[in-house]
Coordinates of C-alpha atoms and ligand atoms in Angstrom, one line a residue:
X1 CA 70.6 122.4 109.8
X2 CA 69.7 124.7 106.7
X3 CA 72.7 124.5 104.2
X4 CA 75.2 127.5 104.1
X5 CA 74.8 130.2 101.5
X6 CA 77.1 129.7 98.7
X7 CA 78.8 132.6 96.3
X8 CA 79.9 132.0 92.8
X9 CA 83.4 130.8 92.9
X10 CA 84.3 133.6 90.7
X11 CA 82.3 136.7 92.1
X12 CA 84.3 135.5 95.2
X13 CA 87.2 135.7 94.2
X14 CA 86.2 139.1 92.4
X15 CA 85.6 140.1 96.6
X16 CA 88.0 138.2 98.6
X17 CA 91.2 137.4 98.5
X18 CA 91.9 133.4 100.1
X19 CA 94.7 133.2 102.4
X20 CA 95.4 129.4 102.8
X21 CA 97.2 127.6 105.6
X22 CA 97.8 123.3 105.9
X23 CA 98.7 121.3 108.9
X24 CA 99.8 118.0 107.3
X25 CA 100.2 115.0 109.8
X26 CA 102.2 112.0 108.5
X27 CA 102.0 108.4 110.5
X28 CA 105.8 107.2 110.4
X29 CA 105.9 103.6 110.0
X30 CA 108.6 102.6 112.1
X31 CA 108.3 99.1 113.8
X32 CA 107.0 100.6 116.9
X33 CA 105.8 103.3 118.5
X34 CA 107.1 106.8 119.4
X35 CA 108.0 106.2 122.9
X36 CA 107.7 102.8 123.2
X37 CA 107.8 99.4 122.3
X38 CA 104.7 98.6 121.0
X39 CA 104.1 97.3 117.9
X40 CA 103.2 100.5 115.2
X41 CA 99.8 99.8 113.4
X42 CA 101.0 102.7 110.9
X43 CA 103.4 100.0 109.7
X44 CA 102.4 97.5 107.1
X45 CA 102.9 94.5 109.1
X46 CA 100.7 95.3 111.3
X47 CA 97.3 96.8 109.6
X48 CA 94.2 95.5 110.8
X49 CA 95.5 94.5 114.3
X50 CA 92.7 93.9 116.7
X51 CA 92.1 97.1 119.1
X52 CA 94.3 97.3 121.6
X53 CA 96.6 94.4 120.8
X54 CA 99.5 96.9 120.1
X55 CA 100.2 99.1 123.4
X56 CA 102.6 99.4 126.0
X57 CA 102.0 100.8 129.5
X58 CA 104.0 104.2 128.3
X59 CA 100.9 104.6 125.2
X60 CA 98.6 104.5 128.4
X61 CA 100.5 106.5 130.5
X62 CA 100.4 104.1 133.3
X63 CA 102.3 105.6 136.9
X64 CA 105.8 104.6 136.3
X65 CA 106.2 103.8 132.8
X66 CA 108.9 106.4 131.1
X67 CA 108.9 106.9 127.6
X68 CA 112.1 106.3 125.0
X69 CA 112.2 108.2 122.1
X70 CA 112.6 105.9 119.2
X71 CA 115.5 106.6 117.1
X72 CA 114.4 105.8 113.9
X73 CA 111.3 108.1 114.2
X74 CA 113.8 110.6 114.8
X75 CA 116.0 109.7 111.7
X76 CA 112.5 109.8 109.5
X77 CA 111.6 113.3 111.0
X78 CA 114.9 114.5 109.9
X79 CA 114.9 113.1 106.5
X80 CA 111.9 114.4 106.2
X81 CA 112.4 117.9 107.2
X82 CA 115.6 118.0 104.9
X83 CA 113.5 117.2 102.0
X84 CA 111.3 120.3 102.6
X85 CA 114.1 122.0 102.6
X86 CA 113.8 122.9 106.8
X87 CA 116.4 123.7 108.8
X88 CA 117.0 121.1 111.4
X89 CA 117.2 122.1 115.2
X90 CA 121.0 121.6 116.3
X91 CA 118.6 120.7 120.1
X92 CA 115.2 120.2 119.7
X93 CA 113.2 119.5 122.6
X94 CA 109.4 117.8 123.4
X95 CA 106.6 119.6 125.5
X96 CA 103.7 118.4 127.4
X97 CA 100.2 119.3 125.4
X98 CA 97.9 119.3 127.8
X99 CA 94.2 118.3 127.4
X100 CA 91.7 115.8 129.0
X101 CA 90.1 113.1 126.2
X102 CA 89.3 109.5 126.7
X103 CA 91.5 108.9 123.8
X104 CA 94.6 110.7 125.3
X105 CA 95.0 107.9 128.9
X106 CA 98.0 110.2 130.1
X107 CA 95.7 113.4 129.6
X108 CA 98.4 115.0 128.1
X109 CA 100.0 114.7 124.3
X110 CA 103.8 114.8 124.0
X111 CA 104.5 117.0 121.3
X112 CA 107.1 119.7 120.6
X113 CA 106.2 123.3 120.8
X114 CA 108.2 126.0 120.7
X115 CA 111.9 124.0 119.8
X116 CA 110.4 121.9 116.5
X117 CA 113.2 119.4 115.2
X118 CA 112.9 121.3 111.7
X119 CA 111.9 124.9 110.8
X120 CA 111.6 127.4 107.6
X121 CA 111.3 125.3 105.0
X122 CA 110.1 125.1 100.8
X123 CA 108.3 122.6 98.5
X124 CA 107.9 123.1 95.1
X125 CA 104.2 121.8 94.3
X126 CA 103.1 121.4 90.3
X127 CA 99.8 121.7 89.2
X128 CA 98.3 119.5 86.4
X129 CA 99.5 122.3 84.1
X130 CA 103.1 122.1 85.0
X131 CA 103.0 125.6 86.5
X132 CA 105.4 125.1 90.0
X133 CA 104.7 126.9 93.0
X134 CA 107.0 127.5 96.0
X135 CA 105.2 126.5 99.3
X136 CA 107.2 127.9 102.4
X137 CA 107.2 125.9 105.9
X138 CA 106.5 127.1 108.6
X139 CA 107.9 124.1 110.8
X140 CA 107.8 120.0 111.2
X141 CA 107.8 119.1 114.5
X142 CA 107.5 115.5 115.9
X143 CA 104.7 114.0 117.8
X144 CA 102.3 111.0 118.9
X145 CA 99.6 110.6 117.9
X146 CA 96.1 109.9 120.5
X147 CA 93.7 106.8 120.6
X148 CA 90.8 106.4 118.5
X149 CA 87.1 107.2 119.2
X150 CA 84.2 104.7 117.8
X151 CA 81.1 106.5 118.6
X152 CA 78.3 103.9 118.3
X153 CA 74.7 104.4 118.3
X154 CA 73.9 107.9 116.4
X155 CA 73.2 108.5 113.1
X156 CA 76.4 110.4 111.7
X157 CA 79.0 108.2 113.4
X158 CA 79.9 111.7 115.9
X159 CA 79.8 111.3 119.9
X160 CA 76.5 113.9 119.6
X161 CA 73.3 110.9 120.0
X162 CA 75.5 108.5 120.3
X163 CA 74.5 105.9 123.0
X164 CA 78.3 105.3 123.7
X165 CA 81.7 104.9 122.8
X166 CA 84.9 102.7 122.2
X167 CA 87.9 103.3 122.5
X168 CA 91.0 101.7 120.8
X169 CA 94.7 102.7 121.9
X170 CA 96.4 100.7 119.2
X171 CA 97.3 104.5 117.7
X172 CA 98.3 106.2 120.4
X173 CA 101.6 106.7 120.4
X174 CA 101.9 106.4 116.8
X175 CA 105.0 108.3 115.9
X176 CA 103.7 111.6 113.7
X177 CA 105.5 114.2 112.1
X178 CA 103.2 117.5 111.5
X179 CA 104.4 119.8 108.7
X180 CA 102.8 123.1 109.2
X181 CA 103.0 125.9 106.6
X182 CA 103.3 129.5 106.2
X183 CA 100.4 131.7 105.5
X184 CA 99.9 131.1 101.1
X185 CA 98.6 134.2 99.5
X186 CA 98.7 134.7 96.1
X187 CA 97.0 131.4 95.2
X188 CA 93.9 133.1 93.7
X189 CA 91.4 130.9 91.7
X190 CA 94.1 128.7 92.1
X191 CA 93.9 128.1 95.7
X192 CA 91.3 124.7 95.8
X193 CA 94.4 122.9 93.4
X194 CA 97.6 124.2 95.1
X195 CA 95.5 122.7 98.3
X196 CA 95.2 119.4 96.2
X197 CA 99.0 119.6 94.7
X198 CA 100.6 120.8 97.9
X199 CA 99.4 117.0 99.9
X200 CA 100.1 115.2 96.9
X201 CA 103.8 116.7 96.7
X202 CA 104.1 116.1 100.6
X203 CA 102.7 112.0 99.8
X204 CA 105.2 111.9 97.1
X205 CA 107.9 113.1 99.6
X206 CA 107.2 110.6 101.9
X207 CA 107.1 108.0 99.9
X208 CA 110.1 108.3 98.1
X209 CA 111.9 108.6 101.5
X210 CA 109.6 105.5 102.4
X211 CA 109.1 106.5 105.8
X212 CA 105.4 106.0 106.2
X213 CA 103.0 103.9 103.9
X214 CA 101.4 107.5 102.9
X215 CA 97.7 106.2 102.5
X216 CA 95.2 108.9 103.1
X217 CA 92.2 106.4 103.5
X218 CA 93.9 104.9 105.7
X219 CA 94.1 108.0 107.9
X220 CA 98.7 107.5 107.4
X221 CA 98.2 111.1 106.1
X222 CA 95.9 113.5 107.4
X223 CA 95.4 117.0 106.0
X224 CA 94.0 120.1 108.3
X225 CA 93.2 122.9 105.8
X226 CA 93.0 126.3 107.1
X227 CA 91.3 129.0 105.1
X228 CA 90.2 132.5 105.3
X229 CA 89.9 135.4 103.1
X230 CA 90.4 139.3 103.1
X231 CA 88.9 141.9 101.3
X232 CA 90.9 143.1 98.3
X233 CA 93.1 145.6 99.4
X234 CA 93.4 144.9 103.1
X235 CA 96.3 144.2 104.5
X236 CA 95.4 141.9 107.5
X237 CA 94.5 138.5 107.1
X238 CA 90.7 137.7 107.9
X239 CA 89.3 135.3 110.3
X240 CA 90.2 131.3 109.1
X241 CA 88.6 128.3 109.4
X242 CA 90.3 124.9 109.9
X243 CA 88.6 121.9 108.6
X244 CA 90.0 119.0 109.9
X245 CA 91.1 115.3 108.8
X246 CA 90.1 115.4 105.0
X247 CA 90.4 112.5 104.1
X248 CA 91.6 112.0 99.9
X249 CA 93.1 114.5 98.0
X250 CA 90.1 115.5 96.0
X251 CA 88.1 116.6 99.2
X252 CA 91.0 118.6 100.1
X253 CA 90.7 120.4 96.9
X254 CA 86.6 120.7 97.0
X255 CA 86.9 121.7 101.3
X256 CA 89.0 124.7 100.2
X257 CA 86.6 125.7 97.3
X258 CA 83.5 125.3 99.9
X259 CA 85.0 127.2 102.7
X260 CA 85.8 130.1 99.6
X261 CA 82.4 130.1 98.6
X262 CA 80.7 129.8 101.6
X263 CA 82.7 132.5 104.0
X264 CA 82.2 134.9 100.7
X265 CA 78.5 135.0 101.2
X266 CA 79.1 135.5 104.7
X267 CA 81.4 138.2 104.1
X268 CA 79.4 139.7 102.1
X269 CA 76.6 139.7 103.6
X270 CA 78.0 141.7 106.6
X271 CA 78.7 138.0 108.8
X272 CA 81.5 137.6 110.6
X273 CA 83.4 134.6 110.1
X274 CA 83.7 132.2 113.4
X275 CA 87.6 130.8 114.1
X276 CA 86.7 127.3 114.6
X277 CA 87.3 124.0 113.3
X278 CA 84.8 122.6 111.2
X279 CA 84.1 118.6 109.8
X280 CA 84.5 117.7 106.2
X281 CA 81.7 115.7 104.4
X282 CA 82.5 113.8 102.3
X283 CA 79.0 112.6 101.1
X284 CA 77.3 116.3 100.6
X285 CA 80.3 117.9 99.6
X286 CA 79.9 120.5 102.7
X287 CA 81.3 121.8 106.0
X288 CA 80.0 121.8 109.5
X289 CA 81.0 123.5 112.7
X290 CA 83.7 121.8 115.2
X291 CA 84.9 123.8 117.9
X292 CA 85.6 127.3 118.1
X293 CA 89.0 127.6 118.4
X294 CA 91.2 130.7 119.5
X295 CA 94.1 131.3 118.4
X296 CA 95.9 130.9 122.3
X297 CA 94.3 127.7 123.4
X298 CA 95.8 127.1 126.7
X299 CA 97.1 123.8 126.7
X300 CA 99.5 125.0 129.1
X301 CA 102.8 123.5 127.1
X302 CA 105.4 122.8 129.1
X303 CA 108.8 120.9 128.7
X304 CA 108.5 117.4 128.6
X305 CA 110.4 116.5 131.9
X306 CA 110.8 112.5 131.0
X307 CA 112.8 113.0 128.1
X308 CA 115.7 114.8 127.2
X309 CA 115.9 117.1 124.4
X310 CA 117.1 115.6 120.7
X311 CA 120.7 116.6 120.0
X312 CA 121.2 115.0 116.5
X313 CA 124.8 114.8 115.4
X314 CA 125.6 117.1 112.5
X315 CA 127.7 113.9 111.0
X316 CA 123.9 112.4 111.1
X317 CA 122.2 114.9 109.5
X318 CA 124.6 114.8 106.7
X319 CA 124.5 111.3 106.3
X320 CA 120.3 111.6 106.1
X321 CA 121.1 114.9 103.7
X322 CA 123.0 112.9 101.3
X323 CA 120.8 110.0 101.2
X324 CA 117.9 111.8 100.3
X325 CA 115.8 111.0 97.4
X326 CA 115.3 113.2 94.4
X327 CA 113.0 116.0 94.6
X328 CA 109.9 115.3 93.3
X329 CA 109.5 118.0 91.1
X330 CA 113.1 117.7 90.1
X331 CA 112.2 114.0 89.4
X332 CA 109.6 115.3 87.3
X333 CA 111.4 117.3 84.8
X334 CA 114.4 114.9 84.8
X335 CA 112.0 112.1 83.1
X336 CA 110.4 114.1 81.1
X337 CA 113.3 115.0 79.1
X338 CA 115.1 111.1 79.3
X339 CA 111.9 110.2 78.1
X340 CA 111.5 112.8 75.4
X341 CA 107.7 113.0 76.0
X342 CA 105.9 116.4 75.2
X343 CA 103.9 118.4 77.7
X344 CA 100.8 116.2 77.5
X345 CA 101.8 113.1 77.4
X346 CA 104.2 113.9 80.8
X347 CA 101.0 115.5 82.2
X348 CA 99.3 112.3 81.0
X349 CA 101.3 110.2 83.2
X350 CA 102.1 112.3 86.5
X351 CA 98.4 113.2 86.5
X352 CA 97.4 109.5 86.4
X353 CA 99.4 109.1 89.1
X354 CA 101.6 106.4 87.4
X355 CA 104.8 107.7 87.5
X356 CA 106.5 104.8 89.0
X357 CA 105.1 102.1 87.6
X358 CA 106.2 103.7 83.6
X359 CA 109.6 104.6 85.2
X360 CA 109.6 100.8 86.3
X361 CA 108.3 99.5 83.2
X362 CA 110.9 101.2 81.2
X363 CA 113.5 100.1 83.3
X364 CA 112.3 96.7 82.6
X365 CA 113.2 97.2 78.8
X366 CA 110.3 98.6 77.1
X367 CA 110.2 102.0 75.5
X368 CA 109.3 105.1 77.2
X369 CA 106.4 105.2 74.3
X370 CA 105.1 101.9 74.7
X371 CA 105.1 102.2 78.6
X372 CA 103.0 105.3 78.4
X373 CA 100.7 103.8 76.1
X374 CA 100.2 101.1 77.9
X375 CA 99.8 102.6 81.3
X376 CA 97.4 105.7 79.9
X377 CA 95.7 103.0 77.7
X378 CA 94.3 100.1 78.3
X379 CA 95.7 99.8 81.5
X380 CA 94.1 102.8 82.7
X381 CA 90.9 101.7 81.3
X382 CA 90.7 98.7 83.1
X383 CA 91.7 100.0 86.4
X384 CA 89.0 102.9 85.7
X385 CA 85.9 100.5 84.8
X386 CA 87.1 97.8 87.7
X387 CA 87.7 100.3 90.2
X388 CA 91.4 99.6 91.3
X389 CA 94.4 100.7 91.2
X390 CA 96.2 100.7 88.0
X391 CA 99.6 99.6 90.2
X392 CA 97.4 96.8 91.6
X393 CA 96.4 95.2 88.0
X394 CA 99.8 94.0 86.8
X395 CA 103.5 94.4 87.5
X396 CA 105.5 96.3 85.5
X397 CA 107.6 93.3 84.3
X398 CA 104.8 91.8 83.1
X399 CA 103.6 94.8 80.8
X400 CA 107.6 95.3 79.7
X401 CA 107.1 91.2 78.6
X402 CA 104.3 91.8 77.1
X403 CA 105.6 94.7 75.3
X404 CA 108.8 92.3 74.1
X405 CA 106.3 90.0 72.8
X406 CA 104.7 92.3 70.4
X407 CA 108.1 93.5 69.7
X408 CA 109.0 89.8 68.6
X409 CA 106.3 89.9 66.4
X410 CA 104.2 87.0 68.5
X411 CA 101.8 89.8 69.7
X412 CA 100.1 91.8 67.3
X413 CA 98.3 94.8 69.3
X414 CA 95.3 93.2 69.6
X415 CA 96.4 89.7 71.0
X416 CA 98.4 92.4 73.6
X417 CA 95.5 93.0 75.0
X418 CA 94.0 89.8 75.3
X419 CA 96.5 88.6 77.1
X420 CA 96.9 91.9 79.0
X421 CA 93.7 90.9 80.5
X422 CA 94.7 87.5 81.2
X423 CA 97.6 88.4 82.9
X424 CA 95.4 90.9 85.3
X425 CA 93.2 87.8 85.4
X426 CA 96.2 86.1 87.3
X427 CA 96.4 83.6 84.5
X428 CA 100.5 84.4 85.1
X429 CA 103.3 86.1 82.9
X430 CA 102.7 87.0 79.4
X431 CA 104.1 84.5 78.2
X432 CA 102.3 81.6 80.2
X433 CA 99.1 83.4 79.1
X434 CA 100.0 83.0 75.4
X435 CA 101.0 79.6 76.0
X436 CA 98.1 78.2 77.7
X437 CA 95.6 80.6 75.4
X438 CA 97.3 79.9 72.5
X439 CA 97.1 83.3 71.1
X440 CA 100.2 83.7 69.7
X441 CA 100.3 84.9 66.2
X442 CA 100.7 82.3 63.5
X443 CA 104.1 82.9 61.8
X444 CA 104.4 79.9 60.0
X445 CA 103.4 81.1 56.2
X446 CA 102.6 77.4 55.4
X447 CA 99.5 77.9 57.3
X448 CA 99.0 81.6 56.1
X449 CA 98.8 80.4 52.1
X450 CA 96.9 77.3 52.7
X451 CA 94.0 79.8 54.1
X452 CA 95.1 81.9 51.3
X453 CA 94.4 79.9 48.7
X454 CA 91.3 78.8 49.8
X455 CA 90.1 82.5 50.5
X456 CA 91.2 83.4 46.5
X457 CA 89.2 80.0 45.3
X458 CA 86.4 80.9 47.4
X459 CA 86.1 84.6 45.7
X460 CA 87.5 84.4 42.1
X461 CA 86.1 87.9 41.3
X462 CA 88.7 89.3 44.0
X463 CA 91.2 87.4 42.4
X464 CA 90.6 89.1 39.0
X465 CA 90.9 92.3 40.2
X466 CA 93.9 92.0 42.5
X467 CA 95.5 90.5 39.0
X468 CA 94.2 93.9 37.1
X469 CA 96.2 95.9 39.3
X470 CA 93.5 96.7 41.6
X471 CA 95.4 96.1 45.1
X472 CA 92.7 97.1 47.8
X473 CA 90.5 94.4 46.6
X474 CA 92.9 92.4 48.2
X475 CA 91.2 93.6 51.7
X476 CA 88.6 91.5 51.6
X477 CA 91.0 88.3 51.4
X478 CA 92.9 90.0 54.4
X479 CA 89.7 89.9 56.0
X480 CA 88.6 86.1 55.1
X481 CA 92.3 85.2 56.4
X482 CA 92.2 86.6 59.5
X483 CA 89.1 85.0 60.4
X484 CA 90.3 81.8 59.5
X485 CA 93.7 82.7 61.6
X486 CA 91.2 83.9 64.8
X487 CA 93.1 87.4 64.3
X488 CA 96.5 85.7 65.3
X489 CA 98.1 86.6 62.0
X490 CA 100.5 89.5 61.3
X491 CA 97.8 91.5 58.8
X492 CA 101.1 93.2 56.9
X493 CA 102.3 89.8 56.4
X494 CA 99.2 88.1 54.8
X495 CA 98.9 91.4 53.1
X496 CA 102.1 90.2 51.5
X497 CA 101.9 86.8 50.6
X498 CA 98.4 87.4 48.9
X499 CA 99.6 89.6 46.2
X500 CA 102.2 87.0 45.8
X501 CA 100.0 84.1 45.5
X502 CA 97.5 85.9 43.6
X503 CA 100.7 87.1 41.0
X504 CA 101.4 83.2 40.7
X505 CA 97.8 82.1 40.6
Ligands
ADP1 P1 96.7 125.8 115.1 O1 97.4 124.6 115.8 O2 96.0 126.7 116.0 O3 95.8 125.3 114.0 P2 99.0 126.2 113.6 O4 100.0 127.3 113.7 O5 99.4 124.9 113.9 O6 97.8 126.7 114.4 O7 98.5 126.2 112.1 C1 97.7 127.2 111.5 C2 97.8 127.1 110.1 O8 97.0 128.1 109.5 C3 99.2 127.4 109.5 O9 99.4 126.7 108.4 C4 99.1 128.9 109.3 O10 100.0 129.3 108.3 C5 97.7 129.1 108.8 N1 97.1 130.4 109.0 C6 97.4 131.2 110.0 N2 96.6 132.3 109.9 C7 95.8 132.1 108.8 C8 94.8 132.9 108.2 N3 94.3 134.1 108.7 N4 94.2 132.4 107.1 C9 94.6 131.2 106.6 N5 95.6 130.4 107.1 C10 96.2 130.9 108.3
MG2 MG1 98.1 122.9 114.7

């Protein structure tokens, strides 16, 4: 297929205004399923179970078995439609989606339609900048989720060539919550990172509630992104796009620009745009056509006659209410003024998506400065040239211990960091490391002056001129020292005793 026309970011904008529209689905990780006792592969416990190992008659929709809404899917959807600031349905009530797939064994999807457990909501989503923006909510409605397609044999991994399929029903029935939004104008230029900033916000909210393990690679949060854009001036909303299932939060962000740049040239050209749904890639960076999709699709909803509708006790949705976490970006400007950081270094942090582990760090006794510098610094950089997580390199204990030890004056910066890196090594704690490296710095001035002496012997002309009053000469001495140390002396100190030994020499 010949690869869409592109136009300018800019001159598109210039055009076209982008109206943007998100369909967020979160995997709950409750112990098991939505309707029934199955084990949840979206919980920890039980990634990388072997396909179909986790389902229950009810996931397969076998004659006779009923489904049982799981309570503490329920509880999760609530919290979670608190915290974006929903209303939550005094009766909410689930409808039969119906649709024939071989990943669907009932042939129908129990969803809820027009009775969602929470309605009309608002995030507040900050970009890199700082700058906030209010996202409004449409609805978050509960859901399972289907089984999933292996299409073996083709080239691109898609049922088209391939020689056949398999099918795993571990996930169906995986409890979902999708959060759908209200149309966003007004984005501008902006519109690819408020894309990127909005699923990032909605990860963070999950996560602090800890009601599903939130990893996008693994498919526990998947973002639809719907896109379209109007002439400048008009009124009505032009034809959008959906692309589905991006999969990481930078794809969301480039999908949004594509689609921008690429229905512009349509546009433009005097193309209509096609309402379909259209795959990601991540490899070329591009779209491709799904389905065309209308905007009454006929699944002929109907209520869900095995179960009856949700009736949460308002003494429930309190309790939930007043457990929930801190807002995110409430969060946000709360540590940046305990922490008395400026704009940059804050960003510097939140952007490196380390929040936690320097709010942990510091809670483990080390200074809001020191954190951040070690979690921007050389933590950072080793994550960055190893590829990994900076939260997976070392706990935050262990970088508040280390922090102690240069505090103490055993660590000077420099042995820090070797024993930084023995720590991510898995030599052990700080401390251990220092022990079994010896790398501690060498305190004991005995030591210091015997090195000294033989440094000033070794170079009487330095020795002259530190006498005439010519202190920086004593740098080269620092220098011989510290060799002689292996770099575990305190420079300042040595510093010290020289001009005092070279006084009395
Ligand atoms: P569907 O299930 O057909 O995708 P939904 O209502 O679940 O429809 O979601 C559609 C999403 O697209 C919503 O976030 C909605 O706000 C958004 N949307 C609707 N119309 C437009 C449009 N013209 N341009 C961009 N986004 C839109
Ligand atoms: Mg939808």
């Amino acid at each position: 297929m010949a690869a869409a026309k592109l136009m300018d970011f800019d001159r598109a904008l210039e055009l076209f205004e982008p109206v943007l529209g998100f369909e967020v689905h979160v995997e709950l990780n409750t112990a098991t399923k939505m309707f029934s006792s199955a084990g949840n592969p979206a919980h920890d416990a039980n990634h990388g179970a072997a396909p179909n190992t986790l389902v229950a008659p009810v996931d397969m929709g076998l004659p006779g078995a009923l489904p049982v809404v799981n309570e503490e899917a329920v509880r999760s959807s609530i919290s979670l439609g608190l915290a974006l600031g929903c209303q939550i349905a005094p009766s909410s009530r689930f409808a039969r989606k119906n649709y024939f797939y071989p990943d669907l064994g009932k042939n129908y999807q129990i969803s809820q339609y027009d009775e969602p457990i929470a309605f009309e909501g608002r995030v507040v989503v900050e970009l890199e900048d700082g700058t906030e923006v209010g996202i409004d909510i449409e609805r978050a409605h509960m859901e399972e989720d289907a089984g999933k397609l292996t299409h073996v044999g083709g080239s691109t991994g898609r049922i088209q060539g391939a020689e056949y399929s398999l099918v795993d029903y571990n996930r169906a029935g995986v409890p979902l919550v999708e959060i759908v939004t209200k149309p966003i104008v007004g984005a501008e230029h902006r519109a690819p990172e408020i894309a990127k900033a909005y699923v990032q916000t909605i990860r963070d909210i999950v996560r602090a509630l800890g009601i599903s393990e939130a990893r996008m690679e693994r498919g526990n949060l998947r973002c639809d992104a719907n896109v379209s854009l109007r002439p400048r001036g008009q009124e009505k909303f032009g034809t959008r796009t959906e692309t589905k299932n991006v999969n990481s939060m930078r794809s969301v962000e480039r999908a949004v620009r594509y689609e921008i740049q690429r229905q512009a040239a349509i546009l433009e050209a005097g193309g209509t745009i096609t309402q379909e749904t259209r795959h990601w890639h991540e490899d070329t960076g591009r779209t491709s056509p799904g389905r065309p999709k209308s905007d009454a699709d006929d699944y002929r909803y109907f209520p869900e006659p095995d179960l009856l509708p949700v009736v949460p006790a308002p003494e429930l949705v309190e309790q939930l209410r007043a457990a929930l976490p801190e807002a995110p970006a409430a969060r946000r400007r709360r540590l940046k003024s305990e922490w008395g950081f400026t704009d940059l270094e804050f960003q510097d942090v939140a952007n490196g998506g380390i929040l936690p582990e320097v709010e942990a760090t510091i809670a483990a006794g080390a200074s809001p400065a020191a954190a951040r510098k070690w979690w921007t610094g050389e933590i950072a950089r080793i994550a960055n040239a190893q590829d990994r997580e900076a939260s997976e390199l070392v706990s935050p204990a262990d970088v508040a211990a280390l922090q102690g030890l240069v505090d103490a004056g055993t660590l000077t910066d420099k042995l820090a960091r070797q024993v930084l890196e023995g720590v991510i090594a898995g030599e052990g704690t700080p401390q251990k490391v220092v022990d079994a490296r010896g790398l501690a710095v060498v305190s004991d001035d005995g030591a210091l002056i015997a090195a000294i002496d033989e440094a000033l012997t070794a170079q009487p002309d330095v020795l002259e001129k530190i006498r005439d009053g010519k202190v920086q000469a004593a740098g080269a001495i620092i220098g011989a020292v510290m060799k002689a140390m292996k770099g575990q002396a305190d420079a300042a100190r040595v510093r010290e005793l020289i001009l005092e030994r070279a006084a009395q020499a």
